[in-house]
Amino acid sequence: MSQGTLWAELVAYGSGITLSPLHIGLLLLLLLGPQPLRRGGLLVLSWMLTVALMVVLLLTAGHGLLLSMAQGSSHRTGLDLLAAGALLALGLKELLNREEEGNPPGWTRQLDRFCALPLPLLLGISSGLEVISPDDLFLFAKTASALLAAGLNRVQEAICTAGFTLAASLALLVPFLAVLIGREQVLPLLERAKQLLFLRGDLLVGGLSLVLAGYMGWQGIEGLQLR
């Protein structure tokens, strides 16, 4: 696998993880509320640490088990097909539920309750939701498998993990940095972004999930043909 292909995969998988409407909505509410830099910054930091830790743990497990993640191997082919199925189910669920209800999704009504929680508990719940999400778990696993298949040394793995963490955090980093630079100027933009997210978040996640499901399904079928 070329370095360009590897980085393209890492960015694609990171994009799937960073577009979490619940976490983005939660961050926007924190940035619009009291102590925005402290509370929002800690949420972004905990998100990034969780992403990096998940990749490190999966890489450590992969090295320890000597898993082969080359294209066509049973481990990688199985992961591709399972990930494609999970993302396809998620994408269809998001799009069909939105079409049936025609209202903002139910998770938006929970965000105010989350924001009222003590900050340590809020960060713990945020990290927990990040790692138990089935689609995120598959994307983390695909990221680790791509790094294992590339045969990188530890320094290269660390650089790629840092790059993936950045890609998987962009949707949170951008609004936080905007507030850091000039909160008063971006407050109207944050409010509009929150309203748009509540109305179109499911459509965004559903569409991206279907695209990633198609890509992983194609990878899985290619793997079956190589066996």
mmCIF file with all atom_site columns, N, CA and C in Angstrom, residues 97-169:
data_model
loop_
_atom_site.group_PDB
_atom_site.id
_atom_site.type_symbol
_atom_site.label_atom_id
_atom_site.label_alt_id
_atom_site.label_comp_id
_atom_site.label_asym_id
_atom_site.label_entity_id
_atom_site.label_seq_id
_atom_site.pdbx_PDB_ins_code
_atom_site.Cartn_x
_atom_site.Cartn_y
_atom_site.Cartn_z
_atom_site.occupancy
_atom_site.B_iso_or_equiv
_atom_site.pdbx_formal_charge
_atom_site.auth_seq_id
_atom_site.auth_comp_id
_atom_site.auth_asym_id
_atom_site.auth_atom_id
_atom_site.pdbx_PDB_model_num
ATOM 1   N N  . ASN A 1 97  ? -35.456 6.865  9.244  1.00 0.00 ? 97  ASN A N  1
ATOM 2   C CA . ASN A 1 97  ? -36.062 7.475  10.433 1.00 0.00 ? 97  ASN A CA 1
ATOM 3   C C  . ASN A 1 97  ? -36.339 8.949  10.210 1.00 0.00 ? 97  ASN A C  1
ATOM 4   N N  . ARG A 1 98  ? -35.412 9.604  9.539  1.00 0.00 ? 98  ARG A N  1
ATOM 5   C CA . ARG A 1 98  ? -35.611 11.026 9.267  1.00 0.00 ? 98  ARG A CA 1
ATOM 6   C C  . ARG A 1 98  ? -36.802 11.234 8.351  1.00 0.00 ? 98  ARG A C  1
ATOM 7   N N  . GLU A 1 99  ? -36.937 10.373 7.351  1.00 0.00 ? 99  GLU A N  1
ATOM 8   C CA . GLU A 1 99  ? -38.051 10.520 6.409  1.00 0.00 ? 99  GLU A CA 1
ATOM 9   C C  . GLU A 1 99  ? -39.386 10.274 7.085  1.00 0.00 ? 99  GLU A C  1
ATOM 10  N N  . GLU A 1 100 ? -39.409 9.292  8.022  1.00 0.00 ? 100 GLU A N  1
ATOM 11  C CA . GLU A 1 100 ? -40.661 8.969  8.703  1.00 0.00 ? 100 GLU A CA 1
ATOM 12  C C  . GLU A 1 100 ? -41.071 10.073 9.673  1.00 0.00 ? 100 GLU A C  1
ATOM 13  N N  . GLU A 1 101 ? -40.109 10.584 10.433 1.00 0.00 ? 101 GLU A N  1
ATOM 14  C CA . GLU A 1 101 ? -40.465 11.530 11.488 1.00 0.00 ? 101 GLU A CA 1
ATOM 15  C C  . GLU A 1 101 ? -40.579 12.961 10.962 1.00 0.00 ? 101 GLU A C  1
ATOM 16  N N  . GLY A 1 102 ? -39.639 13.339 10.115 1.00 0.00 ? 102 GLY A N  1
ATOM 17  C CA . GLY A 1 102 ? -39.640 14.707 9.609  1.00 0.00 ? 102 GLY A CA 1
ATOM 18  C C  . GLY A 1 102 ? -39.378 15.753 10.676 1.00 0.00 ? 102 GLY A C  1
ATOM 19  N N  . ASN A 1 103 ? -38.848 15.318 11.816 1.00 0.00 ? 103 ASN A N  1
ATOM 20  C CA . ASN A 1 103 ? -38.554 16.219 12.930 1.00 0.00 ? 103 ASN A CA 1
ATOM 21  C C  . ASN A 1 103 ? -37.093 16.069 13.334 1.00 0.00 ? 103 ASN A C  1
ATOM 22  N N  . PRO A 1 104 ? -36.586 17.011 14.140 1.00 0.00 ? 104 PRO A N  1
ATOM 23  C CA . PRO A 1 104 ? -35.231 16.839 14.661 1.00 0.00 ? 104 PRO A CA 1
ATOM 24  C C  . PRO A 1 104 ? -35.108 15.509 15.394 1.00 0.00 ? 104 PRO A C  1
ATOM 25  N N  . PRO A 1 105 ? -33.973 14.817 15.255 1.00 0.00 ? 105 PRO A N  1
ATOM 26  C CA . PRO A 1 105 ? -33.822 13.499 15.871 1.00 0.00 ? 105 PRO A CA 1
ATOM 27  C C  . PRO A 1 105 ? -33.927 13.545 17.386 1.00 0.00 ? 105 PRO A C  1
ATOM 28  N N  . GLY A 1 106 ? -34.235 12.390 17.976 1.00 0.00 ? 106 GLY A N  1
ATOM 29  C CA . GLY A 1 106 ? -34.454 12.317 19.413 1.00 0.00 ? 106 GLY A CA 1
ATOM 30  C C  . GLY A 1 106 ? -33.247 12.678 20.252 1.00 0.00 ? 106 GLY A C  1
ATOM 31  N N  . TRP A 1 107 ? -32.031 12.415 19.733 1.00 0.00 ? 107 TRP A N  1
ATOM 32  C CA . TRP A 1 107 ? -30.841 12.692 20.537 1.00 0.00 ? 107 TRP A CA 1
ATOM 33  C C  . TRP A 1 107 ? -30.686 14.181 20.850 1.00 0.00 ? 107 TRP A C  1
ATOM 34  N N  . THR A 1 108 ? -31.294 15.050 20.036 1.00 0.00 ? 108 THR A N  1
ATOM 35  C CA . THR A 1 108 ? -31.152 16.485 20.289 1.00 0.00 ? 108 THR A CA 1
ATOM 36  C C  . THR A 1 108 ? -31.818 16.882 21.606 1.00 0.00 ? 108 THR A C  1
ATOM 37  N N  . ARG A 1 109 ? -32.829 16.117 22.005 1.00 0.00 ? 109 ARG A N  1
ATOM 38  C CA . ARG A 1 109 ? -33.533 16.454 23.249 1.00 0.00 ? 109 ARG A CA 1
ATOM 39  C C  . ARG A 1 109 ? -32.755 16.037 24.484 1.00 0.00 ? 109 ARG A C  1
ATOM 40  N N  . GLN A 1 110 ? -31.684 15.240 24.314 1.00 0.00 ? 110 GLN A N  1
ATOM 41  C CA . GLN A 1 110 ? -30.881 14.798 25.446 1.00 0.00 ? 110 GLN A CA 1
ATOM 42  C C  . GLN A 1 110 ? -29.692 15.718 25.715 1.00 0.00 ? 110 GLN A C  1
ATOM 43  N N  . LEU A 1 111 ? -29.355 16.585 24.765 1.00 0.00 ? 111 LEU A N  1
ATOM 44  C CA . LEU A 1 111 ? -28.127 17.357 24.890 1.00 0.00 ? 111 LEU A CA 1
ATOM 45  C C  . LEU A 1 111 ? -28.168 18.340 26.059 1.00 0.00 ? 111 LEU A C  1
ATOM 46  N N  . ASP A 1 112 ? -29.315 18.994 26.283 1.00 0.00 ? 112 ASP A N  1
ATOM 47  C CA . ASP A 1 112 ? -29.409 19.929 27.407 1.00 0.00 ? 112 ASP A CA 1
ATOM 48  C C  . ASP A 1 112 ? -29.186 19.208 28.733 1.00 0.00 ? 112 ASP A C  1
ATOM 49  N N  . ARG A 1 113 ? -29.671 17.981 28.846 1.00 0.00 ? 113 ARG A N  1
ATOM 50  C CA . ARG A 1 113 ? -29.470 17.193 30.065 1.00 0.00 ? 113 ARG A CA 1
ATOM 51  C C  . ARG A 1 113 ? -27.987 16.869 30.233 1.00 0.00 ? 113 ARG A C  1
ATOM 52  N N  . PHE A 1 114 ? -27.318 16.505 29.134 1.00 0.00 ? 114 PHE A N  1
ATOM 53  C CA . PHE A 1 114 ? -25.886 16.216 29.204 1.00 0.00 ? 114 PHE A CA 1
ATOM 54  C C  . PHE A 1 114 ? -25.109 17.454 29.655 1.00 0.00 ? 114 PHE A C  1
ATOM 55  N N  . CYS A 1 115 ? -25.453 18.612 29.098 1.00 0.00 ? 115 CYS A N  1
ATOM 56  C CA . CYS A 1 115 ? -24.728 19.840 29.431 1.00 0.00 ? 115 CYS A CA 1
ATOM 57  C C  . CYS A 1 115 ? -24.872 20.218 30.904 1.00 0.00 ? 115 CYS A C  1
ATOM 58  N N  . ALA A 1 116 ? -25.970 19.799 31.531 1.00 0.00 ? 116 ALA A N  1
ATOM 59  C CA . ALA A 1 116 ? -26.197 20.125 32.939 1.00 0.00 ? 116 ALA A CA 1
ATOM 60  C C  . ALA A 1 116 ? -25.441 19.209 33.893 1.00 0.00 ? 116 ALA A C  1
ATOM 61  N N  . LEU A 1 117 ? -24.843 18.140 33.384 1.00 0.00 ? 117 LEU A N  1
ATOM 62  C CA . LEU A 1 117 ? -24.118 17.204 34.232 1.00 0.00 ? 117 LEU A CA 1
ATOM 63  C C  . LEU A 1 117 ? -22.795 17.805 34.692 1.00 0.00 ? 117 LEU A C  1
ATOM 64  N N  . PRO A 1 118 ? -22.254 17.346 35.842 1.00 0.00 ? 118 PRO A N  1
ATOM 65  C CA . PRO A 1 118 ? -20.896 17.755 36.226 1.00 0.00 ? 118 PRO A CA 1
ATOM 66  C C  . PRO A 1 118 ? -19.908 17.408 35.110 1.00 0.00 ? 118 PRO A C  1
ATOM 67  N N  . LEU A 1 119 ? -18.916 18.255 34.919 1.00 0.00 ? 119 LEU A N  1
ATOM 68  C CA . LEU A 1 119 ? -18.027 18.103 33.777 1.00 0.00 ? 119 LEU A CA 1
ATOM 69  C C  . LEU A 1 119 ? -17.314 16.748 33.732 1.00 0.00 ? 119 LEU A C  1
ATOM 70  N N  . PRO A 1 120 ? -16.769 16.220 34.831 1.00 0.00 ? 120 PRO A N  1
ATOM 71  C CA . PRO A 1 120 ? -16.116 14.898 34.740 1.00 0.00 ? 120 PRO A CA 1
ATOM 72  C C  . PRO A 1 120 ? -17.073 13.803 34.261 1.00 0.00 ? 120 PRO A C  1
ATOM 73  N N  . LEU A 1 121 ? -18.311 13.840 34.763 1.00 0.00 ? 121 LEU A N  1
ATOM 74  C CA . LEU A 1 121 ? -19.293 12.850 34.330 1.00 0.00 ? 121 LEU A CA 1
ATOM 75  C C  . LEU A 1 121 ? -19.643 13.040 32.862 1.00 0.00 ? 121 LEU A C  1
ATOM 76  N N  . LEU A 1 122 ? -19.776 14.290 32.452 1.00 0.00 ? 122 LEU A N  1
ATOM 77  C CA . LEU A 1 122 ? -20.073 14.588 31.047 1.00 0.00 ? 122 LEU A CA 1
ATOM 78  C C  . LEU A 1 122 ? -18.981 14.054 30.131 1.00 0.00 ? 122 LEU A C  1
ATOM 79  N N  . LEU A 1 123 ? -17.720 14.273 30.498 1.00 0.00 ? 123 LEU A N  1
ATOM 80  C CA . LEU A 1 123 ? -16.599 13.794 29.672 1.00 0.00 ? 123 LEU A CA 1
ATOM 81  C C  . LEU A 1 123 ? -16.559 12.273 29.638 1.00 0.00 ? 123 LEU A C  1
ATOM 82  N N  . GLY A 1 124 ? -16.857 11.648 30.766 1.00 0.00 ? 124 GLY A N  1
ATOM 83  C CA . GLY A 1 124 ? -16.869 10.183 30.803 1.00 0.00 ? 124 GLY A CA 1
ATOM 84  C C  . GLY A 1 124 ? -17.951 9.600  29.906 1.00 0.00 ? 124 GLY A C  1
ATOM 85  N N  . ILE A 1 125 ? -19.152 10.190 29.961 1.00 0.00 ? 125 ILE A N  1
ATOM 86  C CA . ILE A 1 125 ? -20.243 9.717  29.112 1.00 0.00 ? 125 ILE A CA 1
ATOM 87  C C  . ILE A 1 125 ? -19.904 9.948  27.642 1.00 0.00 ? 125 ILE A C  1
ATOM 88  N N  . SER A 1 126 ? -19.314 11.110 27.342 1.00 0.00 ? 126 SER A N  1
ATOM 89  C CA . SER A 1 126 ? -18.944 11.414 25.958 1.00 0.00 ? 126 SER A CA 1
ATOM 90  C C  . SER A 1 126 ? -17.961 10.388 25.409 1.00 0.00 ? 126 SER A C  1
ATOM 91  N N  . SER A 1 127 ? -16.927 10.066 26.190 1.00 0.00 ? 127 SER A N  1
ATOM 92  C CA . SER A 1 127 ? -15.949 9.071  25.744 1.00 0.00 ? 127 SER A CA 1
ATOM 93  C C  . SER A 1 127 ? -16.581 7.693  25.629 1.00 0.00 ? 127 SER A C  1
ATOM 94  N N  . GLY A 1 128 ? -17.472 7.376  26.573 1.00 0.00 ? 128 GLY A N  1
ATOM 95  C CA . GLY A 1 128 ? -18.138 6.074  26.511 1.00 0.00 ? 128 GLY A CA 1
ATOM 96  C C  . GLY A 1 128 ? -18.991 5.923  25.269 1.00 0.00 ? 128 GLY A C  1
ATOM 97  N N  . LEU A 1 129 ? -19.752 6.951  24.937 1.00 0.00 ? 129 LEU A N  1
ATOM 98  C CA . LEU A 1 129 ? -20.570 6.906  23.729 1.00 0.00 ? 129 LEU A CA 1
ATOM 99  C C  . LEU A 1 129 ? -19.707 6.813  22.472 1.00 0.00 ? 129 LEU A C  1
ATOM 100 N N  . GLU A 1 130 ? -18.527 7.418  22.534 1.00 0.00 ? 130 GLU A N  1
ATOM 101 C CA . GLU A 1 130 ? -17.620 7.390  21.382 1.00 0.00 ? 130 GLU A CA 1
ATOM 102 C C  . GLU A 1 130 ? -17.120 5.973  21.095 1.00 0.00 ? 130 GLU A C  1
ATOM 103 N N  . VAL A 1 131 ? -16.825 5.207  22.159 1.00 0.00 ? 131 VAL A N  1
ATOM 104 C CA . VAL A 1 131 ? -16.208 3.893  21.944 1.00 0.00 ? 131 VAL A CA 1
ATOM 105 C C  . VAL A 1 131 ? -17.229 2.757  21.804 1.00 0.00 ? 131 VAL A C  1
ATOM 106 N N  . ILE A 1 132 ? -18.470 2.979  22.235 1.00 0.00 ? 132 ILE A N  1
ATOM 107 C CA . ILE A 1 132 ? -19.450 1.897  22.109 1.00 0.00 ? 132 ILE A CA 1
ATOM 108 C C  . ILE A 1 132 ? -20.284 2.011  20.837 1.00 0.00 ? 132 ILE A C  1
ATOM 109 N N  . SER A 1 133 ? -20.113 3.096  20.107 1.00 0.00 ? 133 SER A N  1
ATOM 110 C CA . SER A 1 133 ? -20.843 3.245  18.852 1.00 0.00 ? 133 SER A CA 1
ATOM 111 C C  . SER A 1 133 ? -20.369 2.192  17.855 1.00 0.00 ? 133 SER A C  1
ATOM 112 N N  . PRO A 1 134 ? -21.263 1.310  17.366 1.00 0.00 ? 134 PRO A N  1
ATOM 113 C CA . PRO A 1 134 ? -20.817 0.224  16.469 1.00 0.00 ? 134 PRO A CA 1
ATOM 114 C C  . PRO A 1 134 ? -20.108 0.719  15.223 1.00 0.00 ? 134 PRO A C  1
ATOM 115 N N  . ASP A 1 135 ? -20.613 1.782  14.596 1.00 0.00 ? 135 ASP A N  1
ATOM 116 C CA . ASP A 1 135 ? -19.956 2.268  13.377 1.00 0.00 ? 135 ASP A CA 1
ATOM 117 C C  . ASP A 1 135 ? -18.574 2.826  13.677 1.00 0.00 ? 135 ASP A C  1
ATOM 118 N N  . ASP A 1 136 ? -18.425 3.523  14.811 1.00 0.00 ? 136 ASP A N  1
ATOM 119 C CA . ASP A 1 136 ? -17.108 4.038  15.181 1.00 0.00 ? 136 ASP A CA 1
ATOM 120 C C  . ASP A 1 136 ? -16.147 2.894  15.473 1.00 0.00 ? 136 ASP A C  1
ATOM 121 N N  . LEU A 1 137 ? -16.620 1.851  16.143 1.00 0.00 ? 137 LEU A N  1
ATOM 122 C CA . LEU A 1 137 ? -15.758 0.713  16.444 1.00 0.00 ? 137 LEU A CA 1
ATOM 123 C C  . LEU A 1 137 ? -15.216 0.079  15.166 1.00 0.00 ? 137 LEU A C  1
ATOM 124 N N  . PHE A 1 138 ? -16.067 -0.081 14.166 1.00 0.00 ? 138 PHE A N  1
ATOM 125 C CA . PHE A 1 138 ? -15.604 -0.653 12.903 1.00 0.00 ? 138 PHE A CA 1
ATOM 126 C C  . PHE A 1 138 ? -14.607 0.270  12.213 1.00 0.00 ? 138 PHE A C  1
ATOM 127 N N  . LEU A 1 139 ? -14.836 1.572  12.286 1.00 0.00 ? 139 LEU A N  1
ATOM 128 C CA . LEU A 1 139 ? -13.908 2.517  11.664 1.00 0.00 ? 139 LEU A CA 1
ATOM 129 C C  . LEU A 1 139 ? -12.567 2.537  12.396 1.00 0.00 ? 139 LEU A C  1
ATOM 130 N N  . PHE A 1 140 ? -12.587 2.429  13.711 1.00 0.00 ? 140 PHE A N  1
ATOM 131 C CA . PHE A 1 140 ? -11.341 2.302  14.461 1.00 0.00 ? 140 PHE A CA 1
ATOM 132 C C  . PHE A 1 140 ? -10.606 1.023  14.050 1.00 0.00 ? 140 PHE A C  1
ATOM 133 N N  . ALA A 1 141 ? -11.354 -0.075 13.951 1.00 0.00 ? 141 ALA A N  1
ATOM 134 C CA . ALA A 1 141 ? -10.738 -1.342 13.574 1.00 0.00 ? 141 ALA A CA 1
ATOM 135 C C  . ALA A 1 141 ? -10.164 -1.288 12.164 1.00 0.00 ? 141 ALA A C  1
ATOM 136 N N  . LYS A 1 142 ? -10.883 -0.639 11.244 1.00 0.00 ? 142 LYS A N  1
ATOM 137 C CA . LYS A 1 142 ? -10.381 -0.501 9.875  1.00 0.00 ? 142 LYS A CA 1
ATOM 138 C C  . LYS A 1 142 ? -9.112  0.351  9.847  1.00 0.00 ? 142 LYS A C  1
ATOM 139 N N  . THR A 1 143 ? -9.064  1.380  10.674 1.00 0.00 ? 143 THR A N  1
ATOM 140 C CA . THR A 1 143 ? -7.866  2.209  10.752 1.00 0.00 ? 143 THR A CA 1
ATOM 141 C C  . THR A 1 143 ? -6.668  1.392  11.227 1.00 0.00 ? 143 THR A C  1
ATOM 142 N N  . ALA A 1 144 ? -6.876  0.634  12.303 1.00 0.00 ? 144 ALA A N  1
ATOM 143 C CA . ALA A 1 144 ? -5.780  -0.201 12.813 1.00 0.00 ? 144 ALA A CA 1
ATOM 144 C C  . ALA A 1 144 ? -5.361  -1.245 11.787 1.00 0.00 ? 144 ALA A C  1
ATOM 145 N N  . SER A 1 145 ? -6.325  -1.821 11.079 1.00 0.00 ? 145 SER A N  1
ATOM 146 C CA . SER A 1 145 ? -5.984  -2.837 10.080 1.00 0.00 ? 145 SER A CA 1
ATOM 147 C C  . SER A 1 145 ? -5.182  -2.247 8.938  1.00 0.00 ? 145 SER A C  1
ATOM 148 N N  . ALA A 1 146 ? -5.517  -1.006 8.533  1.00 0.00 ? 146 ALA A N  1
ATOM 149 C CA . ALA A 1 146 ? -4.759  -0.353 7.467  1.00 0.00 ? 146 ALA A CA 1
ATOM 150 C C  . ALA A 1 146 ? -3.327  -0.090 7.905  1.00 0.00 ? 146 ALA A C  1
ATOM 151 N N  . LEU A 1 147 ? -3.132  0.313  9.157  1.00 0.00 ? 147 LEU A N  1
ATOM 152 C CA . LEU A 1 147 ? -1.786  0.557  9.662  1.00 0.00 ? 147 LEU A CA 1
ATOM 153 C C  . LEU A 1 147 ? -0.998  -0.740 9.794  1.00 0.00 ? 147 LEU A C  1
ATOM 154 N N  . LEU A 1 148 ? -1.656  -1.803 10.244 1.00 0.00 ? 148 LEU A N  1
ATOM 155 C CA . LEU A 1 148 ? -0.982  -3.095 10.360 1.00 0.00 ? 148 LEU A CA 1
ATOM 156 C C  . LEU A 1 148 ? -0.581  -3.628 8.990  1.00 0.00 ? 148 LEU A C  1
ATOM 157 N N  . ALA A 1 149 ? -1.470  -3.480 8.001  1.00 0.00 ? 149 ALA A N  1
ATOM 158 C CA . ALA A 1 149 ? -1.182  -3.976 6.658  1.00 0.00 ? 149 ALA A CA 1
ATOM 159 C C  . ALA A 1 149 ? -0.049  -3.211 5.992  1.00 0.00 ? 149 ALA A C  1
ATOM 160 N N  . ALA A 1 150 ? 0.156   -1.950 6.391  1.00 0.00 ? 150 ALA A N  1
ATOM 161 C CA . ALA A 1 150 ? 1.202   -1.128 5.773  1.00 0.00 ? 150 ALA A CA 1
ATOM 162 C C  . ALA A 1 150 ? 2.599   -1.514 6.238  1.00 0.00 ? 150 ALA A C  1
ATOM 163 N N  . GLY A 1 151 ? 2.705   -2.299 7.330  1.00 0.00 ? 151 GLY A N  1
ATOM 164 C CA . GLY A 1 151 ? 4.013   -2.737 7.805  1.00 0.00 ? 151 GLY A CA 1
ATOM 165 C C  . GLY A 1 151 ? 4.908   -1.599 8.267  1.00 0.00 ? 151 GLY A C  1
ATOM 166 N N  . LEU A 1 152 ? 4.348   -0.662 8.995  1.00 0.00 ? 152 LEU A N  1
ATOM 167 C CA . LEU A 1 152 ? 5.097   0.517  9.438  1.00 0.00 ? 152 LEU A CA 1
ATOM 168 C C  . LEU A 1 152 ? 5.913   0.202  10.692 1.00 0.00 ? 152 LEU A C  1
ATOM 169 N N  . ASN A 1 153 ? 6.956   1.006  10.910 1.00 0.00 ? 153 ASN A N  1
ATOM 170 C CA . ASN A 1 153 ? 7.657   0.907  12.181 1.00 0.00 ? 153 ASN A CA 1
ATOM 171 C C  . ASN A 1 153 ? 6.907   1.722  13.234 1.00 0.00 ? 153 ASN A C  1
ATOM 172 N N  . ARG A 1 154 ? 7.379   1.682  14.471 1.00 0.00 ? 154 ARG A N  1
ATOM 173 C CA . ARG A 1 154 ? 6.627   2.307  15.559 1.00 0.00 ? 154 ARG A CA 1
ATOM 174 C C  . ARG A 1 154 ? 6.534   3.829  15.410 1.00 0.00 ? 154 ARG A C  1
ATOM 175 N N  . VAL A 1 155 ? 7.602   4.448  14.925 1.00 0.00 ? 155 VAL A N  1
ATOM 176 C CA . VAL A 1 155 ? 7.568   5.900  14.736 1.00 0.00 ? 155 VAL A CA 1
ATOM 177 C C  . VAL A 1 155 ? 6.552   6.269  13.663 1.00 0.00 ? 155 VAL A C  1
ATOM 178 N N  . GLN A 1 156 ? 6.549   5.528  12.552 1.00 0.00 ? 156 GLN A N  1
ATOM 179 C CA . GLN A 1 156 ? 5.587   5.794  11.481 1.00 0.00 ? 156 GLN A CA 1
ATOM 180 C C  . GLN A 1 156 ? 4.160   5.556  11.958 1.00 0.00 ? 156 GLN A C  1
ATOM 181 N N  . GLU A 1 157 ? 3.959   4.514  12.754 1.00 0.00 ? 157 GLU A N  1
ATOM 182 C CA . GLU A 1 157 ? 2.627   4.249  13.306 1.00 0.00 ? 157 GLU A CA 1
ATOM 183 C C  . GLU A 1 157 ? 2.175   5.407  14.196 1.00 0.00 ? 157 GLU A C  1
ATOM 184 N N  . ALA A 1 158 ? 3.103   5.943  14.991 1.00 0.00 ? 158 ALA A N  1
ATOM 185 C CA . ALA A 1 158 ? 2.761   7.063  15.875 1.00 0.00 ? 158 ALA A CA 1
ATOM 186 C C  . ALA A 1 158 ? 2.376   8.295  15.055 1.00 0.00 ? 158 ALA A C  1
ATOM 187 N N  . ILE A 1 159 ? 3.113   8.560  13.977 1.00 0.00 ? 159 ILE A N  1
ATOM 188 C CA . ILE A 1 159 ? 2.800   9.713  13.129 1.00 0.00 ? 159 ILE A CA 1
ATOM 189 C C  . ILE A 1 159 ? 1.432   9.531  12.475 1.00 0.00 ? 159 ILE A C  1
ATOM 190 N N  . CYS A 1 160 ? 1.174   8.335  11.957 1.00 0.00 ? 160 CYS A N  1
ATOM 191 C CA . CYS A 1 160 ? -0.118  8.067  11.310 1.00 0.00 ? 160 CYS A CA 1
ATOM 192 C C  . CYS A 1 160 ? -1.260  8.123  12.318 1.00 0.00 ? 160 CYS A C  1
ATOM 193 N N  . THR A 1 161 ? -1.021  7.633  13.531 1.00 0.00 ? 161 THR A N  1
ATOM 194 C CA . THR A 1 161 ? -2.052  7.695  14.569 1.00 0.00 ? 161 THR A CA 1
ATOM 195 C C  . THR A 1 161 ? -2.369  9.144  14.918 1.00 0.00 ? 161 THR A C  1
ATOM 196 N N  . ALA A 1 162 ? -1.332  9.982  14.995 1.00 0.00 ? 162 ALA A N  1
ATOM 197 C CA . ALA A 1 162 ? -1.555  11.402 15.271 1.00 0.00 ? 162 ALA A CA 1
ATOM 198 C C  . ALA A 1 162 ? -2.331  12.060 14.136 1.00 0.00 ? 162 ALA A C  1
ATOM 199 N N  . GLY A 1 163 ? -1.976  11.721 12.889 1.00 0.00 ? 163 GLY A N  1
ATOM 200 C CA . GLY A 1 163 ? -2.695  12.285 11.750 1.00 0.00 ? 163 GLY A CA 1
ATOM 201 C C  . GLY A 1 163 ? -4.144  11.839 11.716 1.00 0.00 ? 163 GLY A C  1
ATOM 202 N N  . PHE A 1 164 ? -4.378  10.564 12.015 1.00 0.00 ? 164 PHE A N  1
ATOM 203 C CA . PHE A 1 164 ? -5.754  10.056 12.053 1.00 0.00 ? 164 PHE A CA 1
ATOM 204 C C  . PHE A 1 164 ? -6.541  10.733 13.173 1.00 0.00 ? 164 PHE A C  1
ATOM 205 N N  . THR A 1 165 ? -5.914  10.912 14.330 1.00 0.00 ? 165 THR A N  1
ATOM 206 C CA . THR A 1 165 ? -6.591  11.584 15.449 1.00 0.00 ? 165 THR A CA 1
ATOM 207 C C  . THR A 1 165 ? -7.017  12.988 15.061 1.00 0.00 ? 165 THR A C  1
ATOM 208 N N  . LEU A 1 166 ? -6.151  13.682 14.331 1.00 0.00 ? 166 LEU A N  1
ATOM 209 C CA . LEU A 1 166 ? -6.497  15.026 13.864 1.00 0.00 ? 166 LEU A CA 1
ATOM 210 C C  . LEU A 1 166 ? -7.670  14.978 12.898 1.00 0.00 ? 166 LEU A C  1
ATOM 211 N N  . ALA A 1 167 ? -7.626  14.032 11.933 1.00 0.00 ? 167 ALA A N  1
ATOM 212 C CA . ALA A 1 167 ? -8.717  13.914 10.959 1.00 0.00 ? 167 ALA A CA 1
ATOM 213 C C  . ALA A 1 167 ? -10.030 13.548 11.641 1.00 0.00 ? 167 ALA A C  1
ATOM 214 N N  . ALA A 1 168 ? -9.949  12.710 12.681 1.00 0.00 ? 168 ALA A N  1
ATOM 215 C CA . ALA A 1 168 ? -11.155 12.269 13.391 1.00 0.00 ? 168 ALA A CA 1
ATOM 216 C C  . ALA A 1 168 ? -11.675 13.305 14.371 1.00 0.00 ? 168 ALA A C  1
ATOM 217 N N  . SER A 1 169 ? -10.986 14.444 14.482 1.00 0.00 ? 169 SER A N  1
ATOM 218 C CA . SER A 1 169 ? -11.382 15.474 15.447 1.00 0.00 ? 169 SER A CA 1
ATOM 219 C C  . SER A 1 169 ? -11.678 16.818 14.798 1.00 0.00 ? 169 SER A C  1
#
